[in-house]
XYZ file of C-alpha atoms in Angstrom:
319
model
C -25.080 12.313 7.604
C -27.372 9.604 8.239
C -27.621 8.438 12.021
C -27.687 4.766 10.563
C -24.265 4.890 9.215
C -22.597 6.135 12.387
C -24.885 3.075 14.827
C -23.382 0.555 12.323
C -19.857 2.132 12.873
C -20.011 2.262 16.828
C -21.628 -1.145 16.658
C -18.785 -2.665 14.601
C -21.150 -3.485 11.880
C -20.145 -3.768 8.392
C -20.763 -0.636 6.115
C -22.164 -1.243 2.555
C -20.792 0.045 -0.382
C -23.668 2.585 -0.269
C -22.396 3.472 3.204
C -18.959 4.032 2.227
C -19.648 6.262 -0.842
C -21.842 8.691 1.661
C -18.962 8.714 4.080
C -17.016 9.733 1.168
C -19.278 12.337 0.010
C -18.755 14.363 3.374
C -17.747 17.562 3.054
C -14.092 17.885 3.859
C -15.091 21.263 6.010
C -18.038 20.367 7.989
C -18.329 18.546 11.689
C -19.148 15.349 10.105
C -15.684 15.485 8.592
C -13.947 15.604 11.784
C -16.178 13.037 13.172
C -15.558 10.760 10.634
C -11.592 11.569 11.441
C -12.140 10.891 15.275
C -13.647 7.829 15.002
C -11.237 5.898 12.552
C -8.405 7.434 14.975
C -10.320 5.988 18.093
C -10.648 2.709 15.975
C -7.033 2.275 15.181
C -5.489 3.516 18.583
C -7.766 1.177 20.478
C -7.717 -2.187 18.061
C -4.010 -1.801 17.629
C -3.114 -1.174 21.152
C -1.599 2.543 19.912
C 1.010 0.556 17.983
C 2.338 2.114 15.036
C 5.178 0.010 12.580
C 7.423 0.762 9.827
C 7.630 -1.085 6.774
C 10.658 -0.490 3.991
C 10.906 -1.647 0.822
C 14.002 -1.874 -1.623
C 13.156 -1.985 -5.486
C 15.296 -4.585 -6.820
C 15.113 -3.837 -10.957
C 14.862 -0.858 -13.279
C 13.422 -1.920 -16.557
C 10.657 -1.286 -19.074
C 7.688 -3.534 -17.974
C 4.903 -4.647 -19.695
C 2.142 -4.022 -17.454
C 2.435 -0.811 -18.632
C 0.490 1.286 -16.230
C -0.258 4.689 -17.527
C 0.840 6.351 -14.308
C 4.156 4.271 -14.168
C 7.760 5.380 -14.467
C 8.710 1.994 -15.174
C 5.706 1.592 -18.252
C 7.475 0.101 -20.864
C 5.851 2.998 -23.281
C 6.632 5.626 -21.250
C 9.696 4.726 -19.217
C 11.196 7.475 -17.362
C 13.416 6.320 -14.897
C 16.932 7.769 -15.262
C 18.732 4.732 -15.778
C 17.832 0.967 -16.272
C 19.733 -1.624 -13.967
C 19.112 -4.671 -12.105
C 20.934 -5.429 -8.506
C 23.033 -8.395 -7.661
C 21.775 -10.676 -4.635
C 24.832 -9.380 -2.980
C 23.823 -6.154 -3.358
C 20.443 -6.410 -2.121
C 21.567 -8.250 0.900
C 24.021 -5.915 1.701
C 21.161 -3.290 2.015
C 18.800 -5.568 3.823
C 21.679 -5.771 6.316
C 21.459 -1.709 6.771
C 17.820 -1.470 6.766
C 17.389 -4.401 9.186
C 19.415 -2.811 11.569
C 16.343 -0.058 12.430
C 13.022 -0.276 13.948
C 10.903 -2.121 11.054
C 8.130 -5.019 11.354
C 8.526 -5.852 7.579
C 10.960 -5.546 4.427
C 9.145 -5.734 0.986
C 11.020 -6.416 -2.056
C 9.778 -5.300 -5.168
C 10.682 -5.646 -8.954
C 8.859 -5.402 -11.939
C 6.173 -7.448 -13.813
C 8.511 -9.293 -16.253
C 11.170 -9.963 -13.528
C 12.185 -13.717 -13.477
C 10.683 -15.745 -10.768
C 13.545 -18.099 -10.093
C 15.809 -15.321 -9.720
C 13.257 -13.449 -7.308
C 13.182 -17.080 -5.170
C 17.027 -16.923 -5.234
C 17.293 -13.699 -4.044
C 14.756 -14.023 -1.522
C 16.390 -16.937 -0.040
C 19.696 -14.742 0.641
C 17.937 -12.043 1.992
C 15.572 -14.268 4.427
C 19.222 -15.736 5.771
C 20.346 -12.416 7.264
C 17.295 -10.872 8.237
C 16.172 -11.051 11.982
C 13.234 -13.365 13.344
C 11.314 -10.072 14.291
C 11.270 -8.523 10.507
C 8.645 -10.127 8.423
C 9.487 -10.598 4.693
C 7.140 -9.562 1.753
C 7.054 -9.631 -2.018
C 5.908 -7.040 -4.069
C 6.154 -8.733 -7.676
C 3.850 -9.222 -10.657
C 1.320 -12.031 -11.015
C 1.874 -15.720 -9.953
C -0.200 -18.708 -9.601
C -0.710 -21.176 -6.114
C 2.287 -22.826 -6.502
C 4.597 -20.237 -7.068
C 2.894 -18.666 -3.978
C 3.321 -21.887 -1.781
C 7.238 -21.500 -2.969
C 7.269 -17.833 -1.556
C 5.901 -19.309 2.028
C 8.347 -22.077 1.797
C 11.508 -19.894 1.397
C 10.152 -17.357 4.207
C 7.671 -14.865 3.110
C 5.055 -14.302 5.318
C 3.043 -12.136 2.598
C 2.704 -10.443 -0.475
C 1.172 -6.953 -1.582
C -1.244 -7.299 -4.254
C -4.227 -5.383 -5.547
C -6.838 -4.632 -8.164
C -5.835 -1.242 -9.055
C -8.173 1.604 -10.062
C -9.584 1.000 -13.332
C -7.274 -2.353 -14.129
C -6.880 -3.083 -17.254
C -8.267 0.302 -18.557
C -5.172 2.074 -17.071
C -2.973 -0.773 -17.385
C -2.394 -3.561 -19.874
C -3.182 -6.469 -16.870
C -6.581 -7.856 -16.995
C -8.166 -7.751 -13.822
C -8.664 -11.576 -13.793
C -5.084 -11.839 -13.473
C -4.873 -9.707 -10.422
C -7.830 -11.714 -8.524
C -6.192 -14.731 -9.471
C -3.163 -14.104 -8.078
C -4.665 -12.431 -4.968
C -6.737 -15.667 -4.396
C -3.768 -17.586 -4.660
C -1.836 -15.801 -1.882
C -4.597 -16.303 0.217
C -5.034 -19.709 -0.601
C -1.072 -20.630 0.356
C -1.625 -19.094 4.082
C 0.249 -15.736 2.953
C -1.305 -12.468 4.427
C -2.363 -10.242 1.729
C -1.138 -6.423 2.084
C -3.965 -4.228 0.263
C -4.453 -1.005 -1.250
C -6.579 1.241 -2.973
C -4.687 3.065 -5.700
C -3.409 5.035 -7.716
C -6.305 7.403 -6.860
C -6.885 10.103 -8.951
C -9.014 13.366 -9.262
C -10.923 11.310 -12.308
C -12.086 8.190 -10.016
C -15.475 8.275 -8.534
C -16.404 7.164 -4.632
C -17.895 4.709 -6.458
C -14.905 2.994 -7.901
C -12.911 3.579 -4.619
C -15.398 1.777 -2.413
C -15.438 -0.989 -4.609
C -11.752 -1.626 -3.475
C -12.273 -1.020 0.243
C -15.108 -3.628 0.069
C -13.146 -6.032 -2.567
C -10.108 -5.854 0.657
C -12.480 -6.532 3.726
C -13.919 -9.332 1.691
C -10.355 -11.038 1.581
C -10.148 -10.186 5.108
C -6.785 -8.090 4.824
C -4.105 -8.071 7.558
C -2.667 -4.552 6.391
C -4.618 -1.756 4.326
C -3.428 1.193 2.665
C -4.614 4.250 0.447
C -2.186 5.713 -1.902
C -2.764 9.043 -3.975
C -1.561 9.094 -7.768
C 1.652 10.962 -8.313
C 1.391 12.464 -11.589
C 5.127 11.361 -13.213
C 6.730 13.409 -15.483
C 6.752 11.625 -18.732
C 3.152 9.976 -18.298
C 0.097 10.998 -19.718
C -0.967 12.133 -16.391
C 2.310 14.833 -15.823
C -0.247 17.573 -15.849
C -3.454 16.220 -14.123
C -4.414 17.546 -10.867
C -3.405 15.667 -7.422
C -5.586 15.011 -4.510
C -5.401 17.137 -1.221
C -3.615 15.831 1.612
C -7.032 16.673 3.090
C -9.029 14.674 0.704
C -6.494 11.561 1.321
C -7.046 12.381 4.977
C -10.867 11.494 4.446
C -10.451 8.410 2.098
C -7.919 7.106 4.686
C -10.478 7.337 7.289
C -13.518 5.685 5.173
C -11.035 2.895 4.037
C -9.978 2.350 7.786
C -13.763 2.051 8.762
C -15.112 0.157 6.326
C -12.275 -2.162 5.671
C -11.226 -2.688 8.954
C -7.989 -4.379 8.692
C -6.907 -6.860 10.925
C -3.002 -5.195 11.875
C -2.734 -1.826 10.531
C -3.627 1.504 8.113
C -1.532 2.850 5.998
C -0.947 5.894 3.540
C 0.967 7.104 0.740
C 2.981 8.890 0.312
C 4.179 9.006 3.979
C 2.330 12.387 5.380
C 1.032 13.860 8.810
C -2.236 14.317 8.604
C -3.745 10.935 8.158
C -1.645 10.029 11.330
C -4.951 11.427 13.086
C -7.432 9.361 11.250
C -6.662 6.095 11.644
C -3.318 5.728 9.849
C -0.711 4.072 12.118
C 1.736 2.268 9.624
C 3.994 4.147 6.882
C 6.613 3.086 4.502
C 10.311 3.705 4.107
C 11.241 3.478 0.272
C 15.183 2.011 -1.006
C 15.960 1.940 -5.048
C 13.765 2.493 -7.915
C 9.992 3.540 -7.204
C 7.230 3.271 -9.508
C 6.594 7.133 -8.508
C 9.906 8.522 -8.743
C 12.353 9.396 -11.841
C 15.096 8.805 -9.441
C 17.035 5.348 -9.472
C 17.781 6.079 -6.033
C 14.194 6.813 -4.642
C 16.024 7.672 -0.860
C 17.644 10.210 -2.291
C 14.627 11.977 -3.947
C 10.831 11.252 -3.064
C 11.195 8.580 -0.922
C 11.542 8.925 2.865
C 13.771 7.335 5.197
C 12.888 5.192 7.958
C 14.423 8.082 10.334
C 11.679 10.344 9.207
C 9.063 7.996 9.372
C 9.766 6.987 12.851
C 9.779 10.724 13.680
C 6.390 11.326 12.101
C 4.690 8.091 13.870
C 6.276 8.877 17.359
C 5.136 12.626 16.938
C 1.347 11.230 16.568
C 1.952 9.663 20.067
C 2.129 6.161 18.313
C 4.247 3.349 20.433
C 7.007 1.773 18.192
């Protein structure tokens, strides 16, 4: 590893894409690998005052989605969730009330790309009314314009999860430009941006991965994440290889260092190893999940709040 990269890190100088790629190329069993994890861990522990966060998400609807992401259980061409449904406002409010009793920082409401935007606003208003003030409300929905972003803020959302996925427009039916326009609207409306490099598969190059790290940094993200692809049954990736936890941990460490998010760093799926590499935030999920064929992911792939809490506490983070 070239000394100038470590000097940049130690002096808080932004790394270039080339620097990021060099870090990603570190051998996973080398001394440099452990130096990388140690530095990412040090930065998070100091910058975030050893504080950890738990986020929860409710999947609102299960329906074939026109985004048609090749890796998603909800894609219209390969829909594989066990049932189609749409939760009504009363059910969502009830679930939110139960979740809000736990030690969470933010509640995400997630829909497919085609979900009715007016209905989403109506649901959000009802949820916001029962949420304690300590819990932020975050949107995870399809693309939208500035006017809608401003409406989201008006009804009580403090942020939105939105990204340019790896190979957007190739492995999805959504033009990259649409995703970028929505991100710009989020920022212009004064909403916090929640970003992630995902879904990472073995075929993605370090250059592609580094591009999304740099994009996130340019938007001065508040919350950052990395996610390894889950090869969902019924998709074209069903029999593809998956990233090792060691490799995902390295990618998380590099992303933490390169992106330098203001508030927290996440890994998905929730797992312990990256908690030694700068990750200080994890998700619990309820309802439909685009990486699961079970309509209640909390009974299958989803990790519940108490389990996430225990992971973070065992890593000696403060909640």
